[in-house]
Amino acid sequence: MEEIQTDILIIGSGLAGILAALEAEKSGVHVLLVSKFALGWGTNTSLSNGAFTAVNSLFSKEDHLKATLEAGKNLSRIAMVKTLVEKAEEAILQLRNYGVPLEERGIGYVMARPQGSPDLGGVLLIRPLVERIKRSSVKLIPNFPIFDLIVEEGRIGGAFGFLRDGRPCLVRSRAIILATGGGGALYQRNDNQKTILGDGYSLALRAGLPVYDIEFIQSYPLVLAEPRLSSIPLFPPFPKGILLMDEKGENLLDLLDLKGNLNQAIIHERDKFTSKLFELSQKRDIYCDLTHISEEEWNRYPLNFLKKSKFPFRERPFLIGPAAHFFMGGIEIDEKGSTPLPGLFAAGEVAWGVHGANRLGGNALTECAVFGILSGQSASEYVRSIEGKTPLLSTKFSKRRWEEKARAYTRKKKGSFETPRDLLREFKIFAWKYGGPLREEEDLKTGLNLLSRFKKRIERISPESVNDLFHKRELENIALLTHAILLGSLLRKESRGSFLRKDFPDPDNQNWLKHTCYRLAGEDLQISHPPVNPPAPSSLD
Ligand SMILES: Cc1cc2nc3c(=O)[nH]c(=O)nc-3n(C[C@H](O)[C@H](O)[C@H](O)COP(=O)(O)OP(=O)(O)OC[C@H]3O[C@@H](n4cnc5c(N)ncnc54)[C@H](O)[C@@H]3O)c2cc1C
């Protein structure tokens, strides 16, 4: 068994993880940054548009607070939103100091794109940060998936995982920052990186921590669905000539009663539009038609982005449809990024609190920047505060237990011929059908029944290679996460925000101004509903 010691372990190398690492390093502690894939690149950060919502000359702090709370539909945690708003400007400044080319635009900041650059905003964002972290004293281990957090004597003791060559590895660490991102890739239709499968939520649940509001998953209505193309979202403003149709050529904008106004639907009624489109997509294929678009419109944002592809977008209609995009729920942190478990911190999409039942566009990256920095500061303060008092190795720490666990993970099972890869494909179709943007009681109950069969099949998988070992753990993680999504959605008898309960289509403020709190007791997933507290204020005072 490989062993590594550090002061702070950071799991995840997206915006939140890299900023946390750079911040923690400043205090002189030892920092180790690990990720499942190449550092910085297997992240949703690198796929993003690179748009940050933050105070600027056109958008006040009050505006930011109000817009965030409105989007969150009374489920945002006020203290978290206030911290986001107060610290956003400082975080933008910090990013600029690290060489990120941000320019002020509308209600926030976007990447300054060099003339003619084909790069995505996310690429322009992550590139200088990766260069910066490589020049720092932070120790970096890519391709190192973490399987478990280690909790000893009521505090974090480290983490366990397997290195790329299959060797089990124990990291002893005084503090850990979870920056594992969301879980959008658990669904058949998603626009996330394929490794973003909600590992952080499962790590936290198995370590005994609660997670909150995980049933709220934001989907985006118009994402490329052609089999050989990446699942790229098409963002507004759309030109007038754009059409949505089915395979028989029926105009879907008319069918959905959108009166031809796609921009209106996407900007003001996105969730309703998404669930209507999802329902249609379960029965027929949906195509987008750009054949009537003028040359001028084709050369303008956002359609000019499609020009990079060789696909004949202007010659024939192409497949399109809704896809999972962002997780609003997650791990509880305070305004400084600390979780309720001493030594454990979290930041970015894995953390819960800012977005409530739905997210204001551009707030995800701002959240990563603000809480990434804060969690790096808090983790190093924590390490300094326990230095000399708490030994790195707790008295109860048992290396043998983890050696035994490593053997259990790699143990061959008899009689199973399923590969994790095939099962993963099947699982994602199931998750999208039963836990997608449109849900109702019968389907959710059926989904929960089917899930128990999936769990048994996952258990029987025999890892034949390192990849199998990694995928099997991912399957265990998404099975747990999907269990939470289905059960949480079944219990929430209302529609508020990012998904529609077909059988309860309206918000119910009388009974459902509540969060959903998920805990794991052994194998048992338990749910409670703490009330929202305190009620939403309208100002920063
Ligand atoms: C197509 C797209 C466009 C978007 N555009 C915008 C936008 O313009 N503005 C905005 O505000 N938001 C946007 N978002 C959302 C935003 O990009 C994400 O919420 C944000 O980047 C998440 O950053 P993060 O640091 O939390 O996680 P990520 O950037 O997703 O990084 C997660 C990291 O965790 C690692 N990891 C996960 N599990 C493990 C494990 N078990 N062991 C080790 N490492 C692990 C991964 O390898 C990765 O390094 C967009 C999202 C998508 C998908």
Coordinates of C-alpha atoms and ligand atoms in Angstrom, one line a residue:
M1 CA 0.0 0.0 0.0
E2 CA 1.4 3.4 -1.1
E3 CA 1.3 6.1 1.7
I4 CA 1.4 9.8 1.4
Q5 CA 1.4 12.5 4.1
T6 CA 0.3 16.1 3.7
D7 CA -1.3 18.9 5.7
I8 CA -4.1 19.6 3.3
L9 CA -5.5 17.3 0.6
I10 CA -7.6 18.9 -2.1
I11 CA -9.8 16.5 -4.1
G12 CA -10.7 18.0 -7.5
S13 CA -8.8 20.3 -9.9
G14 CA -11.6 22.6 -11.3
L15 CA -11.8 26.3 -10.5
A16 CA -12.8 25.6 -6.8
G17 CA -10.0 23.1 -6.2
I18 CA -7.2 25.0 -7.9
L19 CA -8.1 28.3 -6.2
A20 CA -8.3 26.5 -2.8
A21 CA -4.8 25.0 -3.4
L22 CA -3.2 28.3 -4.4
E23 CA -4.7 30.0 -1.4
A24 CA -3.7 27.3 1.1
E25 CA -0.2 27.2 -0.3
K26 CA 0.3 30.9 0.7
S27 CA 0.3 30.0 4.4
G28 CA 3.3 27.7 4.0
V29 CA 1.5 24.4 4.7
H30 CA 2.0 21.2 2.6
V31 CA -0.8 21.0 0.0
L32 CA -1.6 18.0 -2.3
L33 CA -4.0 18.4 -5.2
V34 CA -5.5 15.3 -6.8
S35 CA -8.0 14.7 -9.5
K36 CA -9.7 11.8 -11.3
F37 CA -8.4 13.0 -14.7
A38 CA -5.7 15.4 -16.1
L39 CA -5.3 18.4 -13.8
G40 CA -7.6 21.2 -14.7
W41 CA -8.9 19.5 -17.9
G42 CA -11.3 16.7 -16.9
T43 CA -13.4 19.4 -15.3
N44 CA -16.7 21.2 -16.0
T45 CA -14.7 24.4 -15.4
S46 CA -12.8 23.7 -18.6
L47 CA -16.1 23.1 -20.5
S48 CA -17.8 26.2 -19.2
N49 CA -18.6 29.4 -21.0
G50 CA -16.4 31.2 -18.5
A51 CA -19.2 33.7 -17.5
F52 CA -19.2 35.0 -13.9
T53 CA -22.0 36.9 -12.3
A54 CA -20.6 39.6 -10.0
V55 CA -21.0 43.2 -9.0
N56 CA -19.7 45.7 -11.6
S57 CA -20.5 49.2 -12.9
L58 CA -23.9 48.0 -14.3
F59 CA -24.9 45.6 -11.5
S60 CA -25.0 46.4 -7.8
K61 CA -24.6 44.0 -4.9
E62 CA -28.3 44.5 -4.2
D63 CA -29.1 43.5 -7.7
H64 CA -26.9 40.4 -7.4
L65 CA -28.5 39.4 -4.0
K66 CA -32.0 39.9 -5.4
A67 CA -31.5 38.0 -8.6
T68 CA -29.8 35.1 -6.8
L69 CA -32.6 34.8 -4.3
E70 CA -35.3 35.0 -6.9
A71 CA -33.7 32.2 -8.9
G72 CA -33.4 30.1 -5.8
K73 CA -37.1 30.3 -5.1
N74 CA -36.8 30.6 -1.3
L75 CA -34.4 27.7 -0.8
S76 CA -31.1 29.6 -1.0
R77 CA -29.3 30.0 2.3
I78 CA -29.1 33.7 2.9
A79 CA -25.7 33.8 4.7
M80 CA -24.1 31.9 1.8
V81 CA -25.6 34.2 -0.8
K82 CA -24.5 37.3 1.1
T83 CA -21.0 35.9 1.3
L84 CA -21.1 35.2 -2.5
V85 CA -22.2 38.7 -3.2
E86 CA -19.8 40.5 -0.8
K87 CA -16.7 38.6 -1.9
A88 CA -17.3 38.2 -5.6
E89 CA -15.4 41.4 -6.7
E90 CA -12.4 40.4 -4.6
A91 CA -12.4 36.9 -6.1
I92 CA -12.6 38.3 -9.7
L93 CA -9.6 40.5 -8.8
Q94 CA -7.7 37.5 -7.5
L95 CA -8.4 35.6 -10.8
R96 CA -7.1 38.5 -12.8
N97 CA -3.9 38.5 -10.6
Y98 CA -3.5 34.8 -11.6
G99 CA -3.6 35.9 -15.2
V100 CA -7.2 35.0 -16.1
P101 CA -8.3 37.4 -18.8
L102 CA -11.7 38.6 -17.5
E103 CA -13.5 41.6 -18.9
E104 CA -16.6 43.4 -17.6
R105 CA -19.8 42.6 -19.5
G106 CA -23.5 43.1 -18.7
I107 CA -24.3 41.6 -15.2
G108 CA -20.8 40.3 -14.6
Y109 CA -17.6 39.3 -16.3
V110 CA -16.6 37.0 -19.2
M111 CA -13.4 35.9 -20.7
A112 CA -11.6 38.4 -22.9
R113 CA -11.3 36.4 -26.1
P114 CA -8.4 37.2 -28.4
Q115 CA -9.6 38.2 -31.9
G116 CA -10.5 35.1 -33.9
S117 CA -9.8 32.7 -31.0
P118 CA -11.8 29.4 -31.3
D119 CA -11.3 28.7 -27.6
L120 CA -14.1 28.1 -25.2
G121 CA -14.4 30.5 -22.2
G122 CA -13.6 27.6 -19.9
V123 CA -10.3 26.8 -21.7
L124 CA -9.3 30.5 -21.4
L125 CA -10.2 30.3 -17.7
I126 CA -8.4 27.1 -16.7
R127 CA -5.2 27.4 -18.8
P128 CA -3.5 30.2 -16.8
L129 CA -4.6 28.5 -13.5
V130 CA -3.1 25.2 -14.5
E131 CA 0.1 27.0 -15.5
R132 CA 0.1 28.8 -12.2
I133 CA -0.4 25.7 -10.1
K134 CA 2.3 23.8 -11.9
R135 CA 4.8 26.6 -10.9
S136 CA 3.7 26.5 -7.3
S137 CA 4.8 24.2 -4.4
V138 CA 1.5 22.3 -4.5
K139 CA 2.1 18.6 -5.0
L140 CA 0.0 17.3 -7.9
I141 CA -1.3 13.8 -8.6
P142 CA -3.7 13.5 -11.6
N143 CA -5.6 10.3 -12.4
F144 CA -6.0 9.5 -8.7
P145 CA -9.7 8.8 -7.9
I146 CA -10.5 9.0 -4.3
F147 CA -12.8 6.1 -3.1
D148 CA -13.3 7.0 0.6
L149 CA -12.7 9.7 3.2
I150 CA -11.1 8.5 6.4
V151 CA -12.8 9.7 9.6
E152 CA -10.9 8.9 12.9
E153 CA -12.0 10.1 16.3
G154 CA -14.6 12.5 15.0
R155 CA -12.3 14.4 12.6
I156 CA -10.9 13.9 9.1
G157 CA -7.8 11.6 9.0
G158 CA -7.2 11.3 5.3
A159 CA -8.5 9.6 2.2
F160 CA -8.1 6.3 0.4
G161 CA -8.0 5.6 -3.4
F162 CA -6.2 3.8 -6.2
L163 CA -3.4 5.2 -8.3
R164 CA -3.5 5.0 -12.1
D165 CA -1.4 1.8 -12.0
G166 CA -3.9 0.1 -9.6
R167 CA -1.8 0.5 -6.4
P168 CA -4.0 1.3 -3.4
C169 CA -2.9 4.5 -1.8
L170 CA -3.6 6.0 1.7
V171 CA -3.3 9.8 2.1
R172 CA -2.9 10.9 5.7
S173 CA -4.0 14.5 5.9
R174 CA -4.9 17.0 8.7
A175 CA -7.5 18.6 6.5
I176 CA -9.3 17.9 3.2
I177 CA -11.1 20.2 0.8
L178 CA -13.7 18.5 -1.3
A179 CA -13.9 20.2 -4.7
T180 CA -15.3 17.3 -6.8
G181 CA -17.9 19.3 -8.7
G182 CA -21.4 18.1 -9.5
G183 CA -22.9 14.9 -11.0
G184 CA -24.5 15.8 -14.3
A185 CA -22.8 12.9 -16.2
L186 CA -24.9 10.4 -14.3
Y187 CA -27.6 11.1 -16.9
Q188 CA -27.8 9.7 -20.4
R189 CA -28.3 13.3 -21.7
N190 CA -25.9 15.8 -20.1
D191 CA -23.4 18.5 -21.1
N192 CA -20.9 17.7 -18.4
Q193 CA -17.5 16.0 -18.5
K194 CA -18.0 12.3 -18.5
T195 CA -16.2 11.7 -15.2
I196 CA -18.3 14.2 -13.3
L197 CA -20.5 11.7 -11.5
G198 CA -21.2 13.1 -8.1
D199 CA -18.4 11.3 -6.3
G200 CA -18.2 14.1 -3.7
Y201 CA -21.8 13.6 -2.5
S202 CA -21.2 9.8 -2.0
L203 CA -17.9 10.4 -0.3
A204 CA -19.6 12.8 2.2
L205 CA -22.6 10.5 2.8
R206 CA -20.4 7.5 3.4
A207 CA -18.3 9.6 5.9
G208 CA -21.5 10.2 7.9
L209 CA -22.2 13.7 6.7
P210 CA -25.6 14.9 5.5
V211 CA -26.2 16.3 2.0
Y212 CA -29.0 18.6 1.1
D213 CA -31.5 19.3 -1.7
I214 CA -29.8 16.9 -4.1
E215 CA -33.1 16.4 -6.0
F216 CA -32.7 19.9 -7.5
I217 CA -30.8 19.4 -10.8
Q218 CA -30.8 22.0 -13.4
S219 CA -31.3 20.9 -17.0
Y220 CA -30.7 23.0 -20.1
P221 CA -33.3 22.6 -22.9
L222 CA -31.2 22.9 -26.1
V223 CA -28.1 20.7 -26.2
L224 CA -26.7 19.0 -29.3
A225 CA -27.8 15.3 -29.4
E226 CA -26.3 14.1 -32.7
P227 CA -24.5 10.9 -31.8
R228 CA -21.1 11.9 -33.1
L229 CA -21.1 15.4 -31.7
S230 CA -20.2 16.6 -28.2
S231 CA -23.2 17.6 -26.1
I232 CA -22.8 21.3 -26.4
P233 CA -25.5 23.6 -25.2
L234 CA -26.9 26.3 -27.6
F235 CA -27.2 29.6 -25.8
P236 CA -29.4 32.5 -26.7
P237 CA -30.0 35.0 -28.3
F238 CA -31.3 33.0 -31.2
P239 CA -32.2 34.5 -34.5
K240 CA -35.8 34.5 -35.6
G241 CA -35.5 31.9 -38.4
I242 CA -34.6 29.1 -36.0
L243 CA -37.1 26.2 -35.9
L244 CA -37.7 23.2 -33.7
M245 CA -39.4 20.2 -35.3
D246 CA -40.0 16.5 -35.1
E247 CA -39.0 13.9 -37.7
K248 CA -42.3 14.5 -39.6
G249 CA -41.5 18.2 -39.8
E250 CA -44.2 19.3 -37.3
N251 CA -43.3 22.7 -35.8
L252 CA -42.7 22.1 -32.1
L253 CA -42.6 25.8 -31.1
D254 CA -46.3 25.9 -32.2
L255 CA -47.1 22.6 -30.6
L256 CA -45.6 23.7 -27.2
D257 CA -47.6 27.0 -27.6
L258 CA -44.4 29.1 -27.6
K259 CA -45.7 31.4 -30.3
G260 CA -42.4 31.0 -32.1
N261 CA -40.5 32.8 -29.4
L262 CA -37.6 30.6 -28.4
N263 CA -35.6 33.3 -26.7
Q264 CA -38.6 34.2 -24.4
A265 CA -39.0 30.5 -23.5
I266 CA -35.3 30.0 -22.7
I267 CA -34.8 33.2 -20.8
H268 CA -38.0 33.5 -18.8
E269 CA -39.6 30.0 -18.7
R270 CA -36.6 27.7 -19.0
D271 CA -37.7 25.0 -16.5
K272 CA -41.2 24.7 -17.9
F273 CA -39.8 24.7 -21.5
T274 CA -37.2 22.0 -20.5
S275 CA -39.7 19.7 -19.0
K276 CA -42.2 20.1 -21.9
L277 CA -39.3 19.3 -24.3
F278 CA -38.2 16.4 -22.2
E279 CA -41.7 14.9 -22.3
L280 CA -41.7 15.3 -26.1
S281 CA -38.2 13.8 -26.4
Q282 CA -39.4 10.6 -24.7
K283 CA -41.8 10.1 -27.5
R284 CA -40.1 11.5 -30.6
D285 CA -36.8 12.9 -31.8
I286 CA -36.4 16.7 -31.7
Y287 CA -34.6 18.5 -34.4
C288 CA -33.3 22.0 -34.7
D289 CA -33.5 23.6 -38.1
L290 CA -31.0 26.3 -39.1
T291 CA -31.4 26.0 -42.9
H292 CA -33.2 29.4 -43.1
I293 CA -30.6 31.3 -41.1
S294 CA -29.0 34.2 -43.0
E295 CA -25.2 34.4 -43.6
E296 CA -25.0 37.4 -41.2
E297 CA -26.8 35.5 -38.4
W298 CA -24.6 32.4 -39.0
N299 CA -21.5 34.5 -38.5
R300 CA -22.8 36.1 -35.3
Y301 CA -22.7 34.8 -31.6
P302 CA -24.0 32.2 -30.6
L303 CA -24.3 30.3 -33.9
N304 CA -20.8 31.2 -35.1
F305 CA -19.6 28.8 -32.4
L306 CA -21.0 25.9 -34.5
K307 CA -18.7 26.9 -37.4
K308 CA -15.8 25.1 -35.7
S309 CA -17.5 21.8 -36.4
K310 CA -17.5 20.0 -39.8
F311 CA -21.1 19.0 -39.2
P312 CA -23.5 20.4 -41.9
F313 CA -25.6 22.4 -39.5
R314 CA -26.9 24.7 -42.2
E315 CA -27.7 22.0 -44.7
R316 CA -30.0 19.8 -42.7
P317 CA -31.9 19.7 -39.3
F318 CA -29.9 18.1 -36.5
L319 CA -30.9 16.3 -33.3
I320 CA -31.2 18.4 -30.2
G321 CA -32.8 18.0 -26.7
P322 CA -32.7 18.8 -23.0
A323 CA -29.7 17.6 -21.0
A324 CA -28.7 17.7 -17.3
H325 CA -26.4 20.6 -16.5
F326 CA -25.9 21.6 -12.9
F327 CA -26.5 20.3 -9.3
M328 CA -27.9 22.9 -6.9
G329 CA -27.7 20.7 -3.7
G330 CA -24.7 19.2 -1.9
I331 CA -22.6 19.3 1.2
E332 CA -23.4 21.8 4.0
I333 CA -20.7 24.4 4.5
D334 CA -20.7 27.6 6.5
E335 CA -19.7 31.0 5.1
K336 CA -16.0 30.0 5.3
G337 CA -16.3 26.7 3.6
S338 CA -16.1 24.4 6.7
T339 CA -18.4 21.4 6.8
P340 CA -19.8 20.1 10.2
L341 CA -16.9 17.4 10.2
P342 CA -13.7 18.9 11.8
G343 CA -11.0 19.1 9.2
L344 CA -13.3 18.7 6.2
F345 CA -14.0 21.7 3.9
A346 CA -15.9 21.9 0.6
A347 CA -16.2 24.4 -2.3
G348 CA -17.7 24.7 -5.7
E349 CA -20.6 22.7 -7.2
V350 CA -20.3 19.9 -4.6
A351 CA -21.3 22.4 -1.9
W352 CA -24.8 23.4 -1.0
G353 CA -26.5 26.7 -0.1
V354 CA -26.2 29.4 -2.7
H355 CA -28.5 28.3 -5.4
G356 CA -31.6 27.0 -3.6
A357 CA -34.1 25.4 -6.0
N358 CA -32.5 26.9 -9.1
R359 CA -29.4 28.8 -10.2
L360 CA -28.8 32.2 -11.6
G361 CA -26.6 31.9 -14.7
G362 CA -23.0 32.8 -14.1
N363 CA -23.2 32.2 -10.3
A364 CA -21.6 28.7 -10.4
L365 CA -18.2 30.0 -11.4
T366 CA -18.5 32.9 -9.0
E367 CA -19.3 30.4 -6.2
C368 CA -16.3 28.3 -7.1
A369 CA -14.0 31.4 -7.0
V370 CA -15.4 32.8 -3.8
F371 CA -15.7 29.6 -1.8
G372 CA -12.6 28.1 -3.4
I373 CA -10.5 30.9 -1.9
L374 CA -12.3 30.9 1.4
S375 CA -12.0 27.1 1.9
G376 CA -8.2 27.3 1.2
Q377 CA -7.9 30.0 3.8
S378 CA -10.1 28.1 6.4
A379 CA -8.3 24.8 5.9
S380 CA -4.9 26.3 6.4
E381 CA -6.1 28.2 9.5
Y382 CA -7.5 24.9 10.8
V383 CA -4.2 23.1 10.2
R384 CA -2.3 25.8 12.0
S385 CA -4.7 25.7 14.9
I386 CA -4.2 21.9 15.5
E387 CA -0.5 21.8 14.7
G388 CA 1.5 20.4 17.7
K389 CA -1.7 19.4 19.4
T390 CA -3.1 16.7 17.2
P391 CA -0.9 14.1 15.7
L392 CA -1.3 13.4 12.0
L393 CA -1.9 9.8 12.8
S394 CA -4.7 9.3 15.2
T395 CA -4.4 6.6 17.9
K396 CA -7.2 4.6 16.3
F397 CA -5.8 4.7 12.8
S398 CA -5.6 1.2 11.4
K399 CA -3.6 0.6 8.3
R400 CA -4.6 -3.0 8.2
R401 CA -8.3 -2.0 7.9
W402 CA -7.5 -0.1 4.7
E403 CA -5.4 -2.9 3.3
E404 CA -8.3 -5.2 3.9
K405 CA -10.6 -2.7 2.2
A406 CA -8.3 -2.5 -0.8
R407 CA -8.5 -6.3 -1.1
A408 CA -12.3 -6.1 -0.9
Y409 CA -12.5 -3.5 -3.7
T410 CA -10.3 -5.7 -6.1
R411 CA -11.7 -9.1 -5.1
K412 CA -12.9 -11.1 -8.1
K413 CA -16.5 -12.3 -8.0
K414 CA -17.7 -15.5 -9.5
G415 CA -20.5 -15.7 -12.1
S416 CA -20.8 -12.1 -13.3
F417 CA -20.0 -11.3 -16.9
E418 CA -21.2 -7.7 -17.0
T419 CA -18.7 -5.0 -17.7
P420 CA -19.0 -1.8 -15.7
R421 CA -18.9 0.2 -18.9
D422 CA -22.0 -1.5 -20.4
L423 CA -23.8 -1.3 -17.1
L424 CA -22.9 2.4 -16.8
R425 CA -24.5 3.1 -20.2
E426 CA -27.7 1.3 -19.2
F427 CA -27.8 3.0 -15.8
K428 CA -27.6 6.5 -17.4
I429 CA -30.6 5.8 -19.6
F430 CA -32.5 4.6 -16.6
A431 CA -31.5 7.7 -14.5
W432 CA -32.6 10.1 -17.2
K433 CA -35.9 8.4 -17.7
Y434 CA -36.9 8.2 -14.1
G435 CA -35.0 11.1 -12.5
G436 CA -34.9 13.6 -15.4
P437 CA -36.5 17.1 -15.4
L438 CA -40.1 15.7 -15.4
R439 CA -41.0 13.4 -12.5
E440 CA -44.2 11.8 -11.1
E441 CA -45.1 9.4 -8.3
E442 CA -45.7 6.2 -10.3
D443 CA -42.4 6.7 -12.3
L444 CA -40.4 7.5 -9.2
K445 CA -41.7 4.4 -7.4
T446 CA -40.9 2.2 -10.5
G447 CA -37.5 3.9 -10.6
L448 CA -36.8 3.0 -7.0
N449 CA -37.8 -0.7 -7.6
L450 CA -35.5 -0.9 -10.7
L451 CA -32.7 0.7 -8.8
S452 CA -32.5 -2.1 -6.3
R453 CA -32.0 -4.5 -9.2
F454 CA -29.2 -2.3 -10.5
K455 CA -27.6 -2.2 -7.1
K456 CA -27.4 -6.0 -7.1
R457 CA -25.9 -6.2 -10.5
I458 CA -23.3 -3.6 -9.6
E459 CA -22.4 -5.6 -6.5
R460 CA -21.7 -8.7 -8.6
I461 CA -19.3 -6.9 -11.0
S462 CA -15.8 -8.4 -11.0
P463 CA -13.1 -5.8 -11.7
E464 CA -10.8 -7.3 -14.3
S465 CA -8.7 -4.2 -14.8
V466 CA -7.9 -0.9 -13.2
N467 CA -10.5 0.8 -15.3
D468 CA -13.1 -1.7 -14.2
L469 CA -12.2 -1.0 -10.6
F470 CA -12.7 2.8 -11.1
H471 CA -15.9 2.4 -13.1
K472 CA -17.3 0.0 -10.5
R473 CA -16.8 2.6 -7.8
E474 CA -18.4 5.2 -10.0
L475 CA -21.4 2.9 -10.4
E476 CA -21.7 2.5 -6.7
N477 CA -21.6 6.3 -6.3
I478 CA -24.2 7.0 -9.0
A479 CA -26.5 4.3 -7.6
L480 CA -26.4 6.0 -4.2
L481 CA -26.9 9.5 -5.7
T482 CA -29.8 8.3 -7.9
H483 CA -31.4 6.7 -4.9
A484 CA -31.3 10.1 -3.2
I485 CA -32.7 11.9 -6.2
L486 CA -35.6 9.5 -6.7
L487 CA -36.5 9.3 -3.1
G488 CA -36.1 13.0 -2.4
S489 CA -38.3 13.8 -5.5
L490 CA -40.9 11.3 -4.5
L491 CA -41.3 12.9 -1.0
R492 CA -41.3 16.6 -2.3
K493 CA -44.9 16.9 -3.4
E494 CA -44.6 20.2 -5.2
S495 CA -42.7 21.9 -8.1
R496 CA -40.3 24.6 -7.2
G497 CA -37.5 25.4 -9.5
S498 CA -35.4 23.0 -11.5
F499 CA -37.7 20.0 -12.0
L500 CA -41.4 19.5 -12.5
R501 CA -43.5 17.1 -10.5
K502 CA -46.2 16.4 -13.1
D503 CA -48.6 15.4 -10.4
F504 CA -47.9 18.5 -8.3
P505 CA -47.1 21.2 -10.8
D506 CA -47.1 24.2 -8.5
P507 CA -45.0 25.4 -5.6
D508 CA -46.5 24.7 -2.1
N509 CA -45.3 27.4 0.3
Q510 CA -47.6 26.2 3.0
N511 CA -46.0 22.8 3.3
W512 CA -42.8 22.8 1.4
L513 CA -40.7 25.7 2.4
K514 CA -38.3 23.0 3.5
H515 CA -34.9 21.5 2.6
T516 CA -34.4 17.9 2.0
C517 CA -31.7 16.4 4.2
Y518 CA -30.2 13.0 3.2
R519 CA -28.1 10.8 5.5
L520 CA -26.7 7.3 5.2
A521 CA -27.2 5.0 8.2
G522 CA -25.4 1.8 7.3
E523 CA -27.0 1.0 3.9
D524 CA -30.2 2.9 4.7
L525 CA -30.8 6.3 3.1
Q526 CA -32.7 8.5 5.5
I527 CA -34.5 11.7 4.7
S528 CA -35.7 14.5 6.8
H529 CA -37.1 18.0 5.9
P530 CA -35.7 20.8 8.0
P531 CA -37.6 24.1 7.5
V532 CA -36.1 27.0 5.6
N533 CA -34.6 29.4 8.0
P534 CA -34.6 32.3 8.2
P535 CA -37.1 33.7 5.6
A536 CA -35.5 35.5 2.6
P537 CA -34.6 39.1 3.2
S538 CA -34.6 41.6 0.4
S539 CA -31.4 43.6 1.3
L540 CA -27.8 43.1 2.4
D541 CA -28.3 44.5 5.9
Ligands
LIG1 C1 -21.2 23.2 -20.7 C2 -21.2 24.0 -19.4 C3 -21.1 25.3 -19.4 C4 -21.1 26.1 -18.2 N1 -21.0 27.4 -18.3 C5 -21.0 28.1 -17.1 C6 -20.8 29.5 -17.1 O1 -20.5 30.2 -18.1 N2 -20.9 30.2 -15.9 C7 -21.1 29.6 -14.7 O2 -21.2 30.2 -13.7 N3 -21.2 28.2 -14.7 C8 -21.2 27.5 -15.8 N4 -21.3 26.1 -15.8 C9 -21.2 25.5 -14.5 C10 -19.8 25.5 -14.0 O3 -18.9 25.3 -15.0 C11 -19.5 24.4 -12.9 O4 -20.5 24.4 -11.9 C12 -18.1 24.6 -12.3 O5 -17.1 24.7 -13.3 C13 -17.8 23.5 -11.3 O6 -16.5 23.7 -10.8 P1 -15.9 22.8 -9.7 O7 -14.5 23.3 -9.4 O8 -16.8 22.8 -8.6 O9 -15.8 21.3 -10.3 P2 -15.2 20.8 -11.7 O10 -14.7 21.9 -12.5 O11 -16.3 20.0 -12.4 O12 -14.0 19.9 -11.2 C14 -14.3 18.7 -10.5 C15 -13.0 18.0 -10.2 O13 -13.2 17.0 -9.3 C16 -12.4 15.8 -9.7 N5 -13.0 14.7 -9.0 C17 -14.3 14.3 -9.0 N6 -14.5 13.2 -8.3 C18 -13.2 12.8 -7.9 C19 -12.7 11.7 -7.1 N7 -13.5 10.7 -6.6 N8 -11.4 11.7 -6.9 C20 -10.6 12.6 -7.4 N9 -11.0 13.7 -8.1 C21 -12.3 13.7 -8.3 C22 -12.5 15.9 -11.2 O14 -11.6 15.1 -11.8 C23 -12.3 17.4 -11.4 O15 -10.9 17.6 -11.4 C24 -21.3 25.4 -17.0 C25 -21.3 24.0 -16.9 C26 -21.3 23.3 -18.1 C27 -21.4 21.8 -18.0

